[in-house]
Amino acid sequence: MKAIIQRVTKASVTVGEDQVSSIGRGICVLLGISVDDTQRDAEYMVRKILNLRLFEDENGRAWAKSVMEREFEVLCVSQFTLQCILKGNKPDFHSAMPAELAQPFYNSILESMRSAYKPELIKDGNFGAYMQVNILNDGPVTVELTSPAGPTDPKQLSKLEKQQLRKEKVRSKGHSESAREKASLRSRQDPSASSGAEGDVSSDREP
Amino acid sequence: MKAIIQRVTKASVTVGEDQVSSIGRGICVLLGISVDDTQRDAEYMVRKILNLRLFEDENGRAWAKSVMEREFEVLCVSQFTLQCILKGNKPDFHSAMPAELAQPFYNSILESMRSAYKPELIKDGNFGAYMQVNILNDGPVTVELTSPAGPTDPKQLSKLEKQQLRKEKVRSKGHSESAREKASLRSRQDPSASSGAEGDVSSDREP
């Protein structure tokens, strides 16, 4: 999963003549889901988006506060073109998750964000629609996030797979599973399960 | 080197009260230069930015035409925050090229773009200034580009280093250098050398 986070003074989404969404200060998130993404990627992304320190604190110290700490808004828009692989100069989108799977997954990510923060401060585009997204990038400040299990980072992926294997070995030796492992396993098996991001969201820990 | 390319209906840059730049249809490029980037990364990026097929053709076929083929405009803005490494939730920018080096390098990239296309269709922000970048993202369509020699892709980097080593071995055996190798070597040694992007720019070849 990839996200482009732009810090904004304001942002809005228009479909045809209608403005469907708008925010004031905060972040505009363009979110690209890959065909390989799981609940694990979603949890990472929700946590990072909400906790990324892109704002000043009260004393003007830069990179000190997150969108949540400043109580700013989030405009999230699905953006499959981020899962682009170039074939020469032509973008190929076969690694983007197909819309019929991506839409419910994307909606669950929005719900996780709303549960972890304040529902009324998380705004959305129109999934799959042809939109004009008006972004007033403040700075500019733009950060790219890639979820650790994403297919674009094969090195990290194989590291995660090894960790998973080690866990499975430990389990097969008869050690008891920790609650954390149980939760992680459950969320991998059932992508519709609750993300658990609410509990994790204020933590600095890297997955 | 990283670039975030947004396809736009229009885009502009404001510093304080003054609009310093604006374009109509085209692309807005946010460009992040890393401390390890060389002329090779610049050449790749200029070529890809100008030739990326993000636009429809006359018959409405999607992903068919580049910004150059449609004679649209380019707004390029330097964006060091793209070279961000997260320490927990705090962005760290030590891998961004320091401003005193990045500014002349960035200006040379703009010049390469202007030479490869039409100078009057390439617009710029104010390097290092606090800007408001107004982006009307059309679609939205957003693509992330990473130059192949960039430090964010260690696997590819080590591949390139191996290729370079092989070339050096071949040379030490007394084989004659091809013009291409000479050019590539020169541009790595002298980052101020001409980018050569003009000649390459219409090619589909991957470096």
GROMACS .gro file of C-alpha atoms in nm:
model
  414
    1MET     CA    1   0.000   0.000   0.000
    2LYS     CA    2   0.125   0.343  -0.089
    3ALA     CA    3   0.011   0.681   0.033
    4ILE     CA    4   0.109   1.029  -0.077
    5ILE     CA    5   0.051   1.267   0.213
    6GLN     CA    6   0.033   1.637   0.133
    7ARG     CA    7   0.009   1.887   0.417
    8VAL     CA    8  -0.265   2.131   0.318
    9THR     CA    9  -0.407   2.470   0.405
   10LYS     CA   10  -0.728   2.344   0.248
   11ALA     CA   11  -0.841   2.074   0.005
   12SER     CA   12  -1.160   1.966  -0.165
   13VAL     CA   13  -1.307   1.718  -0.411
   14THR     CA   14  -1.538   1.806  -0.697
   15VAL     CA   15  -1.731   1.560  -0.915
   16GLY     CA   16  -1.880   1.733  -1.217
   17GLU     CA   17  -2.022   2.058  -1.083
   18ASP     CA   18  -2.067   1.932  -0.725
   19GLN     CA   19  -1.819   1.975  -0.442
   20VAL     CA   20  -1.850   1.644  -0.258
   21SER     CA   21  -1.598   1.707   0.019
   22SER     CA   22  -1.375   1.974   0.169
   23ILE     CA   23  -1.135   2.027   0.456
   24GLY     CA   24  -0.943   2.316   0.608
   25ARG     CA   25  -0.591   2.270   0.756
   26GLY     CA   26  -0.476   1.911   0.766
   27ILE     CA   27  -0.356   1.647   0.524
   28CYS     CA   28  -0.470   1.521   0.185
   29VAL     CA   29  -0.402   1.149   0.151
   30LEU     CA   30  -0.391   0.980  -0.190
   31LEU     CA   31  -0.408   0.607  -0.116
   32GLY     CA   32  -0.305   0.330  -0.356
   33ILE     CA   33  -0.394  -0.029  -0.262
   34SER     CA   34  -0.201  -0.313  -0.424
   35VAL     CA   35  -0.332  -0.656  -0.510
   36ASP     CA   36  -0.116  -0.805  -0.232
   37ASP     CA   37  -0.221  -0.575   0.051
   38THR     CA   38  -0.370  -0.719   0.368
   39GLN     CA   39  -0.517  -0.591   0.692
   40ARG     CA   40  -0.162  -0.562   0.821
   41ASP     CA   41  -0.079  -0.298   0.558
   42ALA     CA   42  -0.402  -0.115   0.637
   43GLU     CA   43  -0.322  -0.101   1.010
   44TYR     CA   44   0.028   0.029   0.945
   45MET     CA   45  -0.100   0.294   0.707
   46VAL     CA   46  -0.380   0.419   0.934
   47ARG     CA   47  -0.138   0.446   1.226
   48LYS     CA   48   0.129   0.629   1.026
   49ILE     CA   49  -0.110   0.868   0.850
   50LEU     CA   50  -0.266   0.979   1.176
   51ASN     CA   51   0.059   1.000   1.377
   52LEU     CA   52   0.304   1.138   1.123
   53ARG     CA   53   0.449   1.461   1.265
   54LEU     CA   54   0.405   1.707   0.983
   55PHE     CA   55   0.294   2.011   1.184
   56GLU     CA   56   0.452   2.270   1.413
   57ASP     CA   57   0.381   2.279   1.782
   58GLU     CA   58   0.254   2.587   1.968
   59ASN     CA   59   0.609   2.727   1.988
   60GLY     CA   60   0.667   2.702   1.614
   61ARG     CA   61   0.892   2.396   1.641
   62ALA     CA   62   0.867   2.211   1.307
   63TRP     CA   63   0.783   1.839   1.263
   64ALA     CA   64   0.649   1.824   1.618
   65LYS     CA   65   0.278   1.743   1.597
   66SER     CA   66   0.053   1.504   1.408
   67VAL     CA   67  -0.276   1.586   1.239
   68MET     CA   68  -0.454   1.431   1.541
   69GLU     CA   69  -0.255   1.628   1.798
   70ARG     CA   70  -0.342   1.953   1.617
   71GLU     CA   71  -0.703   1.836   1.568
   72PHE     CA   72  -0.677   1.908   1.196
   73GLU     CA   73  -0.870   1.734   0.917
   74VAL     CA   74  -0.794   1.447   0.679
   75LEU     CA   75  -0.914   1.423   0.320
   76CYS     CA   76  -0.856   1.070   0.193
   77VAL     CA   77  -0.894   0.983  -0.175
   78SER     CA   78  -0.845   0.641  -0.332
   79GLN     CA   79  -0.572   0.654  -0.600
   80PHE     CA   80  -0.503   0.328  -0.782
   81THR     CA   81  -0.253   0.497  -1.018
   82LEU     CA   82   0.001   0.494  -0.732
   83GLN     CA   83   0.027   0.118  -0.794
   84CYS     CA   84   0.175   0.189  -1.133
   85ILE     CA   85   0.454  -0.009  -1.293
   86LEU     CA   86   0.615   0.158  -1.592
   87LYS     CA   87   0.646  -0.040  -1.912
   88GLY     CA   88   0.873   0.199  -2.092
   89ASN     CA   89   0.675   0.519  -2.059
   90LYS     CA   90   0.333   0.357  -2.035
   91PRO     CA   91   0.186   0.308  -1.690
   92ASP     CA   92   0.059  -0.043  -1.617
   93PHE     CA   93  -0.189  -0.090  -1.330
   94HIS     CA   94  -0.213  -0.468  -1.300
   95SER     CA   95  -0.062  -0.456  -0.950
   96ALA     CA   96  -0.343  -0.231  -0.823
   97MET     CA   97  -0.617  -0.416  -0.635
   98PRO     CA   98  -0.924  -0.454  -0.862
   99ALA     CA   99  -1.199  -0.204  -0.779
  100GLU     CA  100  -1.454  -0.465  -0.659
  101LEU     CA  101  -1.207  -0.576  -0.389
  102ALA     CA  102  -1.044  -0.239  -0.331
  103GLN     CA  103  -1.366  -0.052  -0.257
  104PRO     CA  104  -1.474  -0.248   0.057
  105PHE     CA  105  -1.110  -0.263   0.172
  106TYR     CA  106  -1.072   0.113   0.122
  107ASN     CA  107  -1.396   0.175   0.311
  108SER     CA  108  -1.269  -0.035   0.602
  109ILE     CA  109  -0.951   0.175   0.608
  110LEU     CA  110  -1.160   0.492   0.628
  111GLU     CA  111  -1.360   0.338   0.913
  112SER     CA  112  -1.039   0.249   1.099
  113MET     CA  113  -0.924   0.609   1.062
  114ARG     CA  114  -1.257   0.739   1.189
  115SER     CA  115  -1.252   0.505   1.491
  116ALA     CA  116  -0.894   0.598   1.573
  117TYR     CA  117  -0.957   0.972   1.543
  118LYS     CA  118  -1.277   1.179   1.519
  119PRO     CA  119  -1.521   1.055   1.252
  120GLU     CA  120  -1.626   1.408   1.157
  121LEU     CA  121  -1.266   1.509   1.078
  122ILE     CA  122  -1.208   1.231   0.821
  123LYS     CA  123  -1.342   1.322   0.475
  124ASP     CA  124  -1.355   1.114   0.160
  125GLY     CA  125  -1.376   1.139  -0.219
  126ASN     CA  126  -1.614   0.934  -0.438
  127PHE     CA  127  -1.451   0.595  -0.492
  128GLY     CA  128  -1.400   0.527  -0.862
  129ALA     CA  129  -1.547   0.856  -0.981
  130TYR     CA  130  -1.370   1.102  -1.209
  131MET     CA  131  -1.280   1.374  -0.960
  132GLN     CA  132  -1.102   1.706  -0.947
  133VAL     CA  133  -0.903   1.710  -0.623
  134ASN     CA  134  -0.806   2.063  -0.526
  135ILE     CA  135  -0.500   2.051  -0.303
  136LEU     CA  136  -0.348   2.364  -0.150
  137ASN     CA  137  -0.016   2.207  -0.053
  138ASP     CA  138   0.123   2.406   0.241
  139GLY     CA  139   0.504   2.440   0.228
  140PRO     CA  140   0.497   2.237   0.011
  141VAL     CA  141   0.523   1.935   0.241
  142THR     CA  142   0.479   1.596   0.075
  143VAL     CA  143   0.569   1.258   0.220
  144GLU     CA  144   0.538   0.918   0.059
  145LEU     CA  145   0.448   0.618   0.276
  146THR     CA  146   0.483   0.255   0.173
  147SER     CA  147   0.342  -0.013   0.400
  148PRO     CA  148   0.609  -0.261   0.507
  149ALA     CA  149   0.437  -0.567   0.363
  150GLY     CA  150   0.378  -0.398   0.030
  151PRO     CA  151   0.502  -0.573  -0.283
  152THR     CA  152   0.713  -0.270  -0.379
  153ASP     CA  153   0.964  -0.345  -0.105
  154PRO     CA  154   1.067  -0.708  -0.163
  155LYS     CA  155   1.354  -0.693   0.088
  156GLN     CA  156   1.129  -0.590   0.375
  157LEU     CA  157   0.863  -0.835   0.258
  158SER     CA  158   1.100  -1.128   0.281
  159LYS     CA  159   1.208  -1.008   0.627
  160LEU     CA  160   0.845  -1.011   0.737
  161GLU     CA  161   0.796  -1.356   0.589
  162LYS     CA  162   1.095  -1.484   0.786
  163GLN     CA  163   0.954  -1.332   1.106
  164GLN     CA  164   0.623  -1.503   1.034
  165LEU     CA  165   0.802  -1.834   0.976
  166ARG     CA  166   0.992  -1.800   1.303
  167LYS     CA  167   0.665  -1.738   1.486
  168GLU     CA  168   0.511  -2.045   1.327
  169LYS     CA  169   0.811  -2.257   1.431
  170VAL     CA  170   0.780  -2.130   1.789
  171ARG     CA  171   0.411  -2.220   1.786
  172SER     CA  172   0.471  -2.568   1.647
  173LYS     CA  173   0.709  -2.632   1.940
  174GLY     CA  174   0.408  -2.598   2.168
  175HIS     CA  175   0.475  -2.251   2.306
  176SER     CA  176   0.160  -2.057   2.384
  177GLU     CA  177   0.061  -1.781   2.147
  178SER     CA  178   0.067  -1.427   2.275
  179ALA     CA  179  -0.251  -1.226   2.242
  180ARG     CA  180  -0.069  -1.007   1.990
  181GLU     CA  181   0.015  -1.300   1.762
  182LYS     CA  182  -0.339  -1.430   1.784
  183ALA     CA  183  -0.474  -1.090   1.684
  184SER     CA  184  -0.226  -1.057   1.399
  185LEU     CA  185  -0.310  -1.405   1.271
  186ARG     CA  186  -0.682  -1.342   1.295
  187SER     CA  187  -0.660  -1.016   1.102
  188ARG     CA  188  -0.455  -1.181   0.825
  189GLN     CA  189  -0.709  -1.459   0.787
  190ASP     CA  190  -1.010  -1.232   0.796
  191PRO     CA  191  -0.957  -0.901   0.620
  192SER     CA  192  -1.297  -0.782   0.739
  193ALA     CA  193  -1.197  -0.817   1.106
  194SER     CA  194  -1.156  -0.500   1.311
  195SER     CA  195  -0.820  -0.337   1.240
  196GLY     CA  196  -0.725  -0.287   1.602
  197ALA     CA  197  -0.574   0.046   1.493
  198GLU     CA  198  -0.755   0.225   1.776
  199GLY     CA  199  -0.533   0.067   2.037
  200ASP     CA  200  -0.212   0.102   1.841
  201VAL     CA  201  -0.255   0.445   1.706
  202SER     CA  202  -0.066   0.651   1.960
  203SER     CA  203   0.233   0.419   1.966
  204ASP     CA  204   0.570   0.509   1.813
  205ARG     CA  205   0.660   0.147   1.755
  206GLU     CA  206   0.744   0.026   1.405
  207PRO     CA  207   0.574  -0.297   1.302
  208MET     CA  208   1.569   1.105  -0.671
  209LYS     CA  209   1.197   1.089  -0.620
  210ALA     CA  210   0.920   1.268  -0.804
  211ILE     CA  211   0.549   1.283  -0.738
  212ILE     CA  212   0.372   1.357  -1.065
  213GLN     CA  213   0.016   1.483  -1.043
  214ARG     CA  214  -0.185   1.530  -1.363
  215VAL     CA  215  -0.349   1.871  -1.333
  216THR     CA  216  -0.623   2.083  -1.486
  217LYS     CA  217  -0.430   2.379  -1.349
  218ALA     CA  218  -0.170   2.451  -1.082
  219SER     CA  219   0.003   2.754  -0.936
  220VAL     CA  220   0.254   2.865  -0.674
  221THR     CA  221   0.202   3.152  -0.432
  222VAL     CA  222   0.466   3.303  -0.203
  223GLY     CA  223   0.310   3.536   0.052
  224GLU     CA  224   0.056   3.738  -0.147
  225ASP     CA  225   0.229   3.692  -0.483
  226GLN     CA  226   0.150   3.426  -0.738
  227VAL     CA  227   0.495   3.341  -0.874
  228SER     CA  228   0.394   3.075  -1.127
  229SER     CA  229   0.095   2.910  -1.289
  230ILE     CA  230   0.010   2.652  -1.552
  231GLY     CA  231  -0.302   2.521  -1.722
  232ARG     CA  232  -0.340   2.153  -1.821
  233GLY     CA  233  -0.031   1.946  -1.764
  234ILE     CA  234   0.160   1.798  -1.472
  235CYS     CA  235   0.273   1.924  -1.134
  236VAL     CA  236   0.605   1.767  -1.037
  237LEU     CA  237   0.724   1.763  -0.676
  238LEU     CA  238   1.093   1.672  -0.694
  239GLY     CA  239   1.301   1.536  -0.404
  240ILE     CA  240   1.679   1.513  -0.453
  241SER     CA  241   1.877   1.279  -0.229
  242VAL     CA  242   2.231   1.329  -0.109
  243ASP     CA  243   2.346   1.042  -0.335
  244ASP     CA  244   2.185   1.158  -0.659
  245THR     CA  245   2.401   1.214  -0.964
  246GLN     CA  246   2.357   1.338  -1.318
  247ARG     CA  247   2.244   0.987  -1.408
  248ASP     CA  248   1.938   1.018  -1.181
  249ALA     CA  249   1.864   1.362  -1.322
  250GLU     CA  250   1.872   1.233  -1.681
  251TYR     CA  251   1.642   0.943  -1.599
  252MET     CA  252   1.397   1.171  -1.420
  253VAL     CA  253   1.383   1.437  -1.693
  254ARG     CA  254   1.323   1.169  -1.957
  255LYS     CA  255   1.050   0.993  -1.758
  256ILE     CA  256   0.871   1.311  -1.649
  257LEU     CA  257   0.844   1.439  -2.004
  258ASN     CA  258   0.757   1.105  -2.166
  259LEU     CA  259   0.527   0.946  -1.910
  260ARG     CA  260   0.195   0.871  -2.081
  261LEU     CA  261  -0.059   1.022  -1.846
  262PHE     CA  262  -0.294   1.176  -2.103
  263GLU     CA  263  -0.559   1.060  -2.347
  264ASP     CA  264  -0.507   1.074  -2.720
  265GLU     CA  265  -0.744   1.249  -2.963
  266ASN     CA  266  -0.975   0.945  -2.964
  267GLY     CA  267  -1.010   0.939  -2.584
  268ARG     CA  268  -0.777   0.639  -2.542
  269ALA     CA  269  -0.633   0.664  -2.189
  270TRP     CA  270  -0.259   0.653  -2.099
  271ALA     CA  271  -0.168   0.725  -2.459
  272LYS     CA  272   0.012   1.060  -2.468
  273SER     CA  273   0.282   1.239  -2.273
  274VAL     CA  274   0.277   1.601  -2.156
  275MET     CA  275   0.508   1.682  -2.449
  276GLU     CA  276   0.295   1.506  -2.708
  277ARG     CA  277  -0.011   1.701  -2.590
  278GLU     CA  278   0.196   2.023  -2.566
  279PHE     CA  279   0.077   2.073  -2.209
  280GLU     CA  280   0.265   2.252  -1.931
  281VAL     CA  281   0.490   2.140  -1.646
  282LEU     CA  282   0.507   2.303  -1.302
  283CYS     CA  283   0.813   2.173  -1.119
  284VAL     CA  284   0.865   2.243  -0.747
  285SER     CA  285   1.158   2.130  -0.536
  286GLN     CA  286   1.039   1.912  -0.245
  287PHE     CA  287   1.310   1.788  -0.009
  288THR     CA  288   1.052   1.629   0.225
  289LEU     CA  289   1.017   1.344  -0.026
  290GLN     CA  290   1.360   1.228   0.094
  291CYS     CA  291   1.212   1.157   0.434
  292ILE     CA  292   1.306   0.864   0.652
  293LEU     CA  293   1.068   0.799   0.939
  294LYS     CA  294   1.211   0.765   1.287
  295GLY     CA  295   0.898   0.638   1.455
  296ASN     CA  296   0.652   0.907   1.350
  297LYS     CA  297   0.906   1.187   1.313
  298PRO     CA  298   1.033   1.263   0.964
  299ASP     CA  299   1.411   1.281   0.931
  300PHE     CA  300   1.559   1.461   0.628
  301HIS     CA  301   1.929   1.380   0.652
  302SER     CA  302   1.916   1.189   0.325
  303ALA     CA  303   1.793   1.495   0.135
  304MET     CA  304   2.068   1.680  -0.056
  305PRO     CA  305   2.164   1.996   0.139
  306ALA     CA  306   2.014   2.311  -0.011
  307GLU     CA  307   2.346   2.467  -0.119
  308LEU     CA  308   2.415   2.162  -0.339
  309ALA     CA  309   2.054   2.086  -0.429
  310GLN     CA  310   1.974   2.432  -0.565
  311PRO     CA  311   2.228   2.437  -0.856
  312PHE     CA  312   2.151   2.069  -0.926
  313TYR     CA  313   1.778   2.138  -0.928
  314ASN     CA  314   1.831   2.436  -1.160
  315SER     CA  315   2.029   2.216  -1.399
  316ILE     CA  316   1.739   1.966  -1.402
  317LEU     CA  317   1.497   2.245  -1.493
  318GLU     CA  318   1.734   2.354  -1.770
  319SER     CA  319   1.749   1.997  -1.904
  320MET     CA  320   1.370   1.986  -1.910
  321ARG     CA  321   1.353   2.319  -2.091
  322SER     CA  322   1.608   2.208  -2.352
  323ALA     CA  323   1.428   1.877  -2.405
  324TYR     CA  324   1.086   2.040  -2.440
  325LYS     CA  325   0.978   2.403  -2.485
  326PRO     CA  326   1.133   2.643  -2.231
  327GLU     CA  327   0.815   2.853  -2.202
  328LEU     CA  328   0.610   2.546  -2.099
  329ILE     CA  329   0.828   2.456  -1.798
  330LYS     CA  330   0.741   2.661  -1.487
  331ASP     CA  331   0.907   2.667  -1.147
  332GLY     CA  332   0.846   2.751  -0.781
  333ASN     CA  333   1.084   2.956  -0.563
  334PHE     CA  334   1.355   2.719  -0.441
  335GLY     CA  335   1.365   2.706  -0.061
  336ALA     CA  336   1.079   2.953  -0.011
  337TYR     CA  337   0.768   2.881   0.196
  338MET     CA  338   0.511   2.829  -0.080
  339GLN     CA  339   0.147   2.747  -0.121
  340VAL     CA  340   0.124   2.508  -0.418
  341ASN     CA  341  -0.228   2.495  -0.555
  342ILE     CA  342  -0.278   2.167  -0.739
  343LEU     CA  343  -0.601   2.082  -0.919
  344ASN     CA  344  -0.535   1.709  -0.952
  345ASP     CA  345  -0.730   1.584  -1.255
  346GLY     CA  346  -0.873   1.233  -1.203
  347PRO     CA  347  -0.699   1.219  -0.961
  348VAL     CA  348  -0.393   1.079  -1.138
  349THR     CA  349  -0.077   1.057  -0.930
  350VAL     CA  350   0.235   0.859  -1.012
  351GLU     CA  351   0.550   0.824  -0.806
  352LEU     CA  352   0.885   0.800  -0.983
  353THR     CA  353   1.210   0.686  -0.823
  354SER     CA  354   1.532   0.715  -1.020
  355PRO     CA  355   1.706   0.380  -1.054
  356ALA     CA  356   2.028   0.487  -0.883
  357GLY     CA  357   1.841   0.642  -0.591
  358PRO     CA  358   1.942   0.538  -0.239
  359THR     CA  359   1.584   0.438  -0.155
  360ASP     CA  360   1.618   0.126  -0.365
  361PRO     CA  361   1.927  -0.049  -0.229
  362LYS     CA  362   1.868  -0.364  -0.434
  363GLN     CA  363   1.866  -0.176  -0.764
  364LEU     CA  364   2.157   0.039  -0.646
  365SER     CA  365   2.375  -0.263  -0.579
  366LYS     CA  366   2.276  -0.404  -0.920
  367LEU     CA  367   2.393  -0.080  -1.083
  368GLU     CA  368   2.717  -0.093  -0.885
  369LYS     CA  369   2.780  -0.448  -1.008
  370GLN     CA  370   2.717  -0.337  -1.367
  371GLN     CA  371   2.962  -0.052  -1.317
  372LEU     CA  372   3.222  -0.293  -1.175
  373ARG     CA  373   3.178  -0.529  -1.472
  374LYS     CA  374   3.233  -0.237  -1.709
  375GLU     CA  375   3.549  -0.138  -1.525
  376LYS     CA  376   3.681  -0.495  -1.546
  377VAL     CA  377   3.614  -0.503  -1.920
  378ARG     CA  378   3.799  -0.176  -1.960
  379SER     CA  379   4.097  -0.295  -1.756
  380LYS     CA  380   4.127  -0.592  -1.995
  381GLY     CA  381   4.202  -0.340  -2.269
  382HIS     CA  382   3.868  -0.344  -2.451
  383SER     CA  383   3.774  -0.013  -2.608
  384GLU     CA  384   3.509   0.195  -2.436
  385SER     CA  385   3.184   0.255  -2.617
  386ALA     CA  386   3.073   0.614  -2.655
  387ARG     CA  387   2.785   0.533  -2.421
  388GLU     CA  388   3.013   0.416  -2.140
  389LYS     CA  389   3.235   0.719  -2.182
  390ALA     CA  390   2.935   0.948  -2.157
  391SER     CA  391   2.796   0.764  -1.857
  392LEU     CA  392   3.130   0.773  -1.678
  393ARG     CA  393   3.181   1.142  -1.754
  394SER     CA  394   2.841   1.238  -1.623
  395ARG     CA  395   2.897   1.044  -1.299
  396GLN     CA  396   3.231   1.215  -1.243
  397ASP     CA  397   3.110   1.562  -1.328
  398PRO     CA  398   2.759   1.637  -1.207
  399SER     CA  399   2.767   1.975  -1.382
  400ALA     CA  400   2.816   1.813  -1.726
  401SER     CA  401   2.535   1.843  -1.978
  402SER     CA  402   2.256   1.596  -1.907
  403GLY     CA  403   2.225   1.468  -2.261
  404ALA     CA  404   1.853   1.432  -2.195
  405GLU     CA  405   1.771   1.607  -2.521
  406GLY     CA  406   1.898   1.315  -2.724
  407ASP     CA  407   1.745   1.047  -2.502
  408VAL     CA  408   1.415   1.202  -2.431
  409SER     CA  409   1.200   1.042  -2.695
  410SER     CA  410   1.336   0.694  -2.633
  411ASP     CA  411   1.140   0.421  -2.458
  412ARG     CA  412   1.453   0.250  -2.334
  413GLU     CA  413   1.504   0.195  -1.963
  414PRO     CA  414   1.846   0.296  -1.834
   0.00000   0.00000   0.00000
